[in-house]
């Protein structure tokens, strides 16, 4: 049964910021002002209820504990709302969307993240359209079934799968891209859903997973990386996983010290090594070149076409489940929420 109600959760971000008169920088402000700025919300045929983080943040300060808080809010209100809209800073929105996609197991309702490049009080703001359409998407049902039972990012006329999205522009209103997966919906004169690209309503019962491991690092491989750099990283106390952003189709240097240190990391220290590409488009194909094959031969996980955001949060999620090394690798290398191509 639908409830005709949408819960809007305000976490912070430019959308609700104003200029601090002393410093001239943008800082988050009170959520009630934000709602007053959009009288058009009263025209929507859904009841919109709101909840705000006690201390709204610039999303650059987001931490896994905030994702757990969001998951707790959604869990608590899950049965009472048709969908959820999360207002969030754009800087780390793709990380939050990716994390939530894994933590909200068997999600059967829309969770739509949005924000804006200009504050809602700005004359040229992009916030209003983003909020209004996000609410419409979160409330779009066919009978009792939601059209988008997944975590999405709606920004500048496009709905993208959250765990496929990256922030691609700090300048344009069209700030997000989903390089390896087509949009789930497009807003024009009509709001058009591409149903064949949207995940089905899951069979299982919704479950909120409220743990994440923070003992993970991302290392962008670059010309000039030294033995000292890598050796420091693999010796970080407690490190459980290292995500390697490699070149092109999953390639990195073949110098013996590099492979030897990584072998030591995974075989002696039990650190999970993940291979993803620095390229925005395409997938790794580590068997293609010797420079990729060597990485594969020491047991690195194949990150295929995962974004860094999805790879990081997927590992945070899987490690927190305390599975065996083999089970983590198996789960990592297959799509759990449509985040990678098969
Ligand atoms: N720094 C801001 C944030 O991520 C940028 C934005 O909201 O677009 O919170």
Short mmCIF file of C-alpha atoms and ligand atoms in Angstrom, two decimals:
data_model
loop_
_atom_site.label_atom_id
_atom_site.label_comp_id
_atom_site.label_asym_id
_atom_site.label_seq_id
_atom_site.Cartn_x
_atom_site.Cartn_y
_atom_site.Cartn_z
CA UNK A 1 0.00 0.00 0.00
CA UNK A 2 1.36 3.41 -0.91
CA UNK A 3 1.33 6.17 1.71
CA UNK A 4 1.46 9.22 -0.56
CA UNK A 5 4.21 10.55 1.67
CA UNK A 6 7.83 11.43 0.88
CA UNK A 7 10.53 11.95 3.48
CA UNK A 8 13.11 14.60 2.62
CA UNK A 9 16.35 14.32 4.58
CA UNK A 10 18.64 17.34 4.69
CA UNK A 11 22.32 16.63 5.32
CA UNK A 12 23.82 19.97 4.21
CA UNK A 13 25.63 21.05 1.04
CA UNK A 14 25.53 24.15 -1.14
CA UNK A 15 21.79 23.76 -1.69
CA UNK A 16 21.08 25.06 1.81
CA UNK A 17 24.08 27.34 2.29
CA UNK A 18 24.38 31.09 2.63
CA UNK A 19 27.32 33.46 2.65
CA UNK A 20 28.99 33.98 6.01
CA UNK A 21 29.21 37.75 6.29
CA UNK A 22 32.50 37.65 8.19
CA UNK A 23 34.50 35.27 5.99
CA UNK A 24 32.63 35.49 2.67
CA UNK A 25 32.57 31.67 2.42
CA UNK A 26 29.51 29.44 2.01
CA UNK A 27 28.32 27.71 5.20
CA UNK A 28 25.24 25.51 5.84
CA UNK A 29 22.16 27.16 7.36
CA UNK A 30 18.88 26.21 8.96
CA UNK A 31 16.73 23.73 7.02
CA UNK A 32 13.41 25.45 7.74
CA UNK A 33 14.58 28.40 5.62
CA UNK A 34 15.24 26.05 2.79
CA UNK A 35 11.68 24.79 2.64
CA UNK A 36 10.31 28.35 2.76
CA UNK A 37 12.34 29.09 -0.36
CA UNK A 38 10.29 26.63 -2.44
CA UNK A 39 6.58 27.50 -2.22
CA UNK A 40 6.10 25.30 -5.34
CA UNK A 41 6.40 22.25 -3.06
CA UNK A 42 2.84 22.91 -1.95
CA UNK A 43 1.66 22.14 -5.48
CA UNK A 44 2.96 18.57 -5.35
CA UNK A 45 0.22 16.01 -4.67
CA UNK A 46 2.39 14.24 -2.07
CA UNK A 47 2.75 14.98 1.58
CA UNK A 48 6.36 16.02 2.11
CA UNK A 49 7.82 15.61 5.54
CA UNK A 50 11.31 16.69 6.44
CA UNK A 51 14.07 15.70 8.76
CA UNK A 52 17.46 17.36 9.09
CA UNK A 53 20.89 16.43 10.39
CA UNK A 54 21.31 18.26 13.68
CA UNK A 55 24.45 19.87 12.33
CA UNK A 56 24.23 20.09 8.53
CA UNK A 57 27.62 19.64 6.88
CA UNK A 58 29.52 20.51 3.78
CA UNK A 59 29.70 17.08 2.18
CA UNK A 60 33.50 17.21 2.17
CA UNK A 61 33.15 16.35 5.86
CA UNK A 62 31.08 13.25 5.24
CA UNK A 63 32.25 10.08 7.00
CA UNK A 64 30.95 6.50 7.08
CA UNK A 65 29.22 7.31 10.38
CA UNK A 66 26.97 9.75 8.44
CA UNK A 67 26.04 6.97 6.02
CA UNK A 68 25.11 4.78 8.98
CA UNK A 69 22.98 7.63 10.32
CA UNK A 70 21.19 7.96 6.96
CA UNK A 71 20.57 4.22 6.85
CA UNK A 72 19.14 4.37 10.39
CA UNK A 73 16.78 7.20 9.40
CA UNK A 74 15.59 5.30 6.33
CA UNK A 75 15.14 2.09 8.33
CA UNK A 76 13.11 3.87 11.00
CA UNK A 77 10.79 5.49 8.45
CA UNK A 78 10.85 2.81 5.76
CA UNK A 79 7.26 1.61 6.12
CA UNK A 80 5.71 5.06 6.42
CA UNK A 81 6.92 6.71 3.22
CA UNK A 82 6.73 5.94 -0.50
CA UNK A 83 10.22 7.25 -1.07
CA UNK A 84 13.13 9.24 0.28
CA UNK A 85 14.90 12.33 -1.05
CA UNK A 86 18.30 13.13 0.43
CA UNK A 87 19.61 16.67 0.04
CA UNK A 88 23.38 16.42 -0.02
CA UNK A 89 26.45 18.37 -1.11
CA UNK A 90 27.57 17.43 -4.57
CA UNK A 91 31.24 16.90 -3.70
CA UNK A 92 30.81 13.46 -2.14
CA UNK A 93 27.29 12.64 -3.29
CA UNK A 94 28.51 9.79 -5.48
CA UNK A 95 30.27 8.20 -2.49
CA UNK A 96 27.16 8.47 -0.33
CA UNK A 97 24.91 7.09 -3.07
CA UNK A 98 27.29 4.17 -3.62
CA UNK A 99 27.54 3.39 0.10
CA UNK A 100 23.76 3.53 0.59
CA UNK A 101 23.17 1.28 -2.41
CA UNK A 102 25.10 -1.50 -0.66
CA UNK A 103 23.91 -0.84 2.89
CA UNK A 104 20.20 -0.76 1.99
CA UNK A 105 19.79 -4.47 1.30
CA UNK A 106 16.74 -5.54 -0.71
CA UNK A 107 15.73 -1.93 -1.14
CA UNK A 108 12.19 -1.77 -2.49
CA UNK A 109 11.64 2.02 -2.43
CA UNK A 110 13.22 5.00 -4.22
CA UNK A 111 16.09 6.75 -2.44
CA UNK A 112 17.01 9.80 -4.52
CA UNK A 113 19.96 12.06 -3.73
CA UNK A 114 20.10 15.58 -5.04
CA UNK A 115 21.72 18.94 -4.34
CA UNK A 116 22.72 21.96 -6.35
CA UNK A 117 25.64 23.94 -7.66
CA UNK A 118 24.16 27.26 -6.44
CA UNK A 119 22.41 27.85 -3.09
CA UNK A 120 18.63 27.83 -3.11
CA UNK A 121 18.49 31.55 -2.34
CA UNK A 122 20.56 32.43 -5.41
CA UNK A 123 18.63 33.99 -8.26
CA UNK A 124 20.09 31.54 -10.79
CA UNK A 125 19.81 28.49 -8.54
CA UNK A 126 19.51 25.00 -9.97
CA UNK A 127 18.15 23.73 -6.64
CA UNK A 128 14.42 24.07 -7.24
CA UNK A 129 14.15 21.87 -10.32
CA UNK A 130 16.48 19.31 -8.75
CA UNK A 131 14.37 19.07 -5.58
CA UNK A 132 10.96 19.12 -7.23
CA UNK A 133 11.79 16.43 -9.80
CA UNK A 134 13.56 14.28 -7.19
CA UNK A 135 10.37 14.31 -5.12
CA UNK A 136 8.34 13.35 -8.18
CA UNK A 137 10.70 10.45 -8.93
CA UNK A 138 10.64 9.27 -5.31
CA UNK A 139 6.85 9.26 -5.46
CA UNK A 140 6.45 7.60 -8.88
CA UNK A 141 4.57 4.35 -8.53
CA UNK A 142 2.67 2.00 -10.80
CA UNK A 143 -0.01 0.60 -8.56
CA UNK A 144 1.82 -0.53 -5.44
CA UNK A 145 5.20 -0.83 -7.15
CA UNK A 146 7.78 1.97 -7.19
CA UNK A 147 9.23 2.76 -10.61
CA UNK A 148 12.74 3.32 -9.19
CA UNK A 149 13.36 0.89 -6.30
CA UNK A 150 17.02 1.86 -6.06
CA UNK A 151 19.46 4.56 -4.94
CA UNK A 152 19.71 7.24 -7.62
CA UNK A 153 21.24 10.67 -8.10
CA UNK A 154 19.01 13.24 -9.77
CA UNK A 155 20.79 16.32 -11.07
CA UNK A 156 20.15 18.66 -13.98
CA UNK A 157 17.42 16.69 -15.77
CA UNK A 158 18.98 13.23 -15.42
CA UNK A 159 18.44 10.39 -12.99
CA UNK A 160 21.58 8.25 -12.71
CA UNK A 161 22.22 5.02 -10.84
CA UNK A 162 23.94 6.16 -7.66
CA UNK A 163 26.71 3.59 -7.62
CA UNK A 164 27.59 4.28 -11.26
CA UNK A 165 27.91 8.03 -10.82
CA UNK A 166 30.92 10.35 -10.54
CA UNK A 167 31.09 14.09 -9.96
CA UNK A 168 32.44 15.27 -13.30
CA UNK A 169 32.23 19.08 -13.13
CA UNK A 170 32.72 21.71 -10.47
CA UNK A 171 31.49 24.38 -12.87
CA UNK A 172 28.53 23.14 -14.87
CA UNK A 173 25.00 22.65 -13.56
CA UNK A 174 25.30 19.26 -15.23
CA UNK A 175 27.76 18.14 -12.55
CA UNK A 176 27.39 14.35 -12.66
CA UNK A 177 28.12 11.64 -15.15
CA UNK A 178 27.53 7.91 -15.25
CA UNK A 179 30.19 6.87 -17.73
CA UNK A 180 29.43 3.18 -17.93
CA UNK A 181 25.66 3.08 -17.51
CA UNK A 182 22.93 5.02 -19.28
CA UNK A 183 20.57 7.31 -17.29
CA UNK A 184 17.59 5.72 -15.56
CA UNK A 185 15.33 8.66 -16.38
CA UNK A 186 15.40 11.92 -18.27
CA UNK A 187 13.38 14.99 -17.39
CA UNK A 188 12.12 17.12 -20.25
CA UNK A 189 8.60 18.19 -21.01
CA UNK A 190 7.80 14.71 -19.71
CA UNK A 191 9.57 12.73 -17.04
CA UNK A 192 10.68 9.67 -19.01
CA UNK A 193 11.77 6.52 -17.18
CA UNK A 194 13.89 3.93 -19.01
CA UNK A 195 12.43 0.95 -17.21
CA UNK A 196 14.66 -1.64 -18.87
CA UNK A 197 17.67 0.02 -17.15
CA UNK A 198 16.15 0.14 -13.66
CA UNK A 199 16.62 -2.64 -11.09
CA UNK A 200 13.55 -4.76 -10.35
CA UNK A 201 11.83 -4.71 -6.95
CA UNK A 202 13.80 -7.34 -4.97
CA UNK A 203 12.18 -10.50 -3.64
CA UNK A 204 13.83 -10.39 -0.20
CA UNK A 205 12.89 -8.36 2.85
CA UNK A 206 14.44 -4.92 3.28
CA UNK A 207 17.40 -4.90 5.65
CA UNK A 208 19.50 -1.97 6.82
CA UNK A 209 23.16 -2.93 7.13
CA UNK A 210 24.69 -0.56 9.67
CA UNK A 211 28.38 -1.33 9.67
CA UNK A 212 31.28 -0.28 7.47
CA UNK A 213 35.00 -0.90 7.61
CA UNK A 214 37.18 2.20 7.41
CA UNK A 215 40.49 0.37 7.03
CA UNK A 216 40.71 0.87 3.29
CA UNK A 217 42.83 3.16 1.13
CA UNK A 218 42.80 4.23 -2.49
CA UNK A 219 46.14 4.56 -4.27
CA UNK A 220 46.35 6.19 -7.67
CA UNK A 221 49.28 4.59 -9.49
CA UNK A 222 51.40 7.28 -11.14
CA UNK A 223 54.71 7.64 -12.90
CA UNK A 224 57.31 8.31 -10.21
CA UNK A 225 55.71 6.17 -7.50
CA UNK A 226 58.55 4.77 -5.39
CA UNK A 227 59.26 1.70 -3.31
CA UNK A 228 59.25 3.96 -0.22
CA UNK A 229 55.73 5.27 -1.00
CA UNK A 230 54.24 1.83 -1.52
CA UNK A 231 56.06 0.27 1.37
CA UNK A 232 54.67 2.92 3.76
CA UNK A 233 51.16 2.29 2.52
CA UNK A 234 51.16 -1.46 2.82
CA UNK A 235 52.57 -1.15 6.34
CA UNK A 236 49.75 1.09 7.60
CA UNK A 237 48.63 -0.68 10.81
CA UNK A 238 45.29 -2.41 10.38
CA UNK A 239 44.97 -1.79 6.64
CA UNK A 240 42.55 -4.35 5.23
CA UNK A 241 42.19 -3.33 1.59
CA UNK A 242 44.08 -1.26 -0.95
CA UNK A 243 42.27 -0.08 -4.05
CA UNK A 244 44.71 0.43 -6.89
CA UNK A 245 43.62 2.91 -9.53
CA UNK A 246 45.72 1.60 -12.38
CA UNK A 247 46.28 2.81 -15.92
CA UNK A 248 43.97 2.09 -18.85
CA UNK A 249 42.74 -1.48 -18.93
CA UNK A 250 44.21 -2.34 -15.52
CA UNK A 251 47.94 -1.87 -16.05
CA UNK A 252 50.70 -0.89 -13.67
CA UNK A 253 54.48 -1.02 -13.59
CA UNK A 254 56.12 -4.43 -13.81
CA UNK A 255 59.24 -3.47 -11.84
CA UNK A 256 59.99 -6.34 -9.43
CA UNK A 257 59.85 -4.17 -6.26
CA UNK A 258 56.30 -3.10 -7.11
CA UNK A 259 54.92 -6.58 -7.64
CA UNK A 260 56.94 -8.00 -4.72
CA UNK A 261 55.58 -5.42 -2.27
CA UNK A 262 52.02 -6.04 -3.43
CA UNK A 263 52.54 -9.79 -3.14
CA UNK A 264 53.80 -9.26 0.40
CA UNK A 265 50.75 -7.09 1.16
CA UNK A 266 48.24 -9.66 0.02
CA UNK A 267 49.95 -12.96 0.81
CA UNK A 268 51.70 -12.09 4.09
CA UNK A 269 49.55 -9.30 5.50
CA UNK A 270 46.17 -10.47 4.11
CA UNK A 271 45.42 -7.06 2.54
CA UNK A 272 42.81 -7.29 -0.22
CA UNK A 273 44.12 -5.65 -3.41
CA UNK A 274 41.63 -4.29 -5.88
CA UNK A 275 42.36 -3.31 -9.46
CA UNK A 276 40.21 -0.54 -10.99
CA UNK A 277 41.03 1.85 -13.81
CA UNK A 278 41.84 5.55 -13.65
CA UNK A 279 39.85 5.95 -16.88
CA UNK A 280 36.30 7.17 -16.52
CA UNK A 281 34.99 5.07 -19.39
CA UNK A 282 35.47 1.34 -19.87
CA UNK A 283 36.61 -1.57 -17.82
CA UNK A 284 39.86 -3.18 -16.80
CA UNK A 285 40.97 -6.18 -18.89
CA UNK A 286 44.02 -7.30 -16.93
CA UNK A 287 44.72 -10.29 -19.15
CA UNK A 288 45.38 -8.00 -22.12
CA UNK A 289 48.90 -6.77 -21.27
CA UNK A 290 51.79 -8.22 -19.27
CA UNK A 291 51.52 -5.13 -17.03
CA UNK A 292 48.02 -6.21 -16.01
CA UNK A 293 48.57 -9.96 -16.00
CA UNK A 294 51.22 -9.69 -13.30
CA UNK A 295 48.77 -7.90 -11.01
CA UNK A 296 46.15 -10.54 -11.66
CA UNK A 297 48.61 -13.35 -10.95
CA UNK A 298 49.12 -12.17 -7.36
CA UNK A 299 45.37 -12.35 -6.70
CA UNK A 300 44.15 -8.76 -7.12
CA UNK A 301 40.36 -8.47 -7.35
CA UNK A 302 39.00 -7.59 -10.77
CA UNK A 303 37.17 -4.28 -10.33
CA UNK A 304 35.90 -4.33 -13.94
CA UNK A 305 34.19 -0.99 -14.71
CA UNK A 306 33.55 0.08 -11.11
CA UNK A 307 33.90 3.73 -10.19
CA UNK A 308 36.36 4.46 -7.39
CA UNK A 309 33.40 5.51 -5.25
CA UNK A 310 31.64 2.18 -5.77
CA UNK A 311 34.82 0.10 -5.32
CA UNK A 312 35.66 1.83 -2.04
CA UNK A 313 32.20 1.60 -0.50
CA UNK A 314 31.63 -1.95 -1.75
CA UNK A 315 34.79 -3.01 0.08
CA UNK A 316 33.79 -1.05 3.21
CA UNK A 317 30.52 -2.98 3.12
CA UNK A 318 31.92 -6.43 2.33
CA UNK A 319 34.76 -6.27 4.85
CA UNK A 320 32.29 -5.28 7.58
CA UNK A 321 30.40 -8.52 6.88
CA UNK A 322 33.38 -10.51 8.18
CA UNK A 323 33.39 -13.00 5.30
CA UNK A 324 36.34 -15.19 4.33
CA UNK A 325 38.88 -13.75 1.90
CA UNK A 326 37.55 -16.04 -0.82
CA UNK A 327 33.94 -15.04 -0.20
CA UNK A 328 34.83 -11.33 -0.25
CA UNK A 329 36.59 -11.73 -3.61
CA UNK A 330 33.67 -13.67 -5.03
CA UNK A 331 31.11 -11.10 -3.86
CA UNK A 332 33.27 -8.19 -4.99
CA UNK A 333 33.68 -9.47 -8.52
CA UNK A 334 29.98 -9.79 -9.22
CA UNK A 335 27.34 -7.07 -9.36
CA UNK A 336 25.39 -6.73 -6.09
CA UNK A 337 23.29 -3.66 -6.97
CA UNK A 338 23.90 -3.12 -10.67
CA UNK A 339 27.18 -1.32 -9.95
CA UNK A 340 29.26 -3.19 -12.55
CA UNK A 341 28.82 -4.93 -15.86
CA UNK A 342 28.88 -8.70 -15.74
N1 LIG B 1 31.15 21.75 -1.00
C1 LIG B 1 29.76 21.52 -1.28
C2 LIG B 1 29.38 20.19 -0.66
O1 LIG B 1 29.68 19.18 -1.22
C3 LIG B 1 29.50 21.52 -2.73
C4 LIG B 1 28.06 21.27 -3.12
O2 LIG B 1 27.17 21.13 -2.33
O3 LIG B 1 27.77 21.22 -4.32
O4 LIG B 1 28.79 20.15 0.39
#
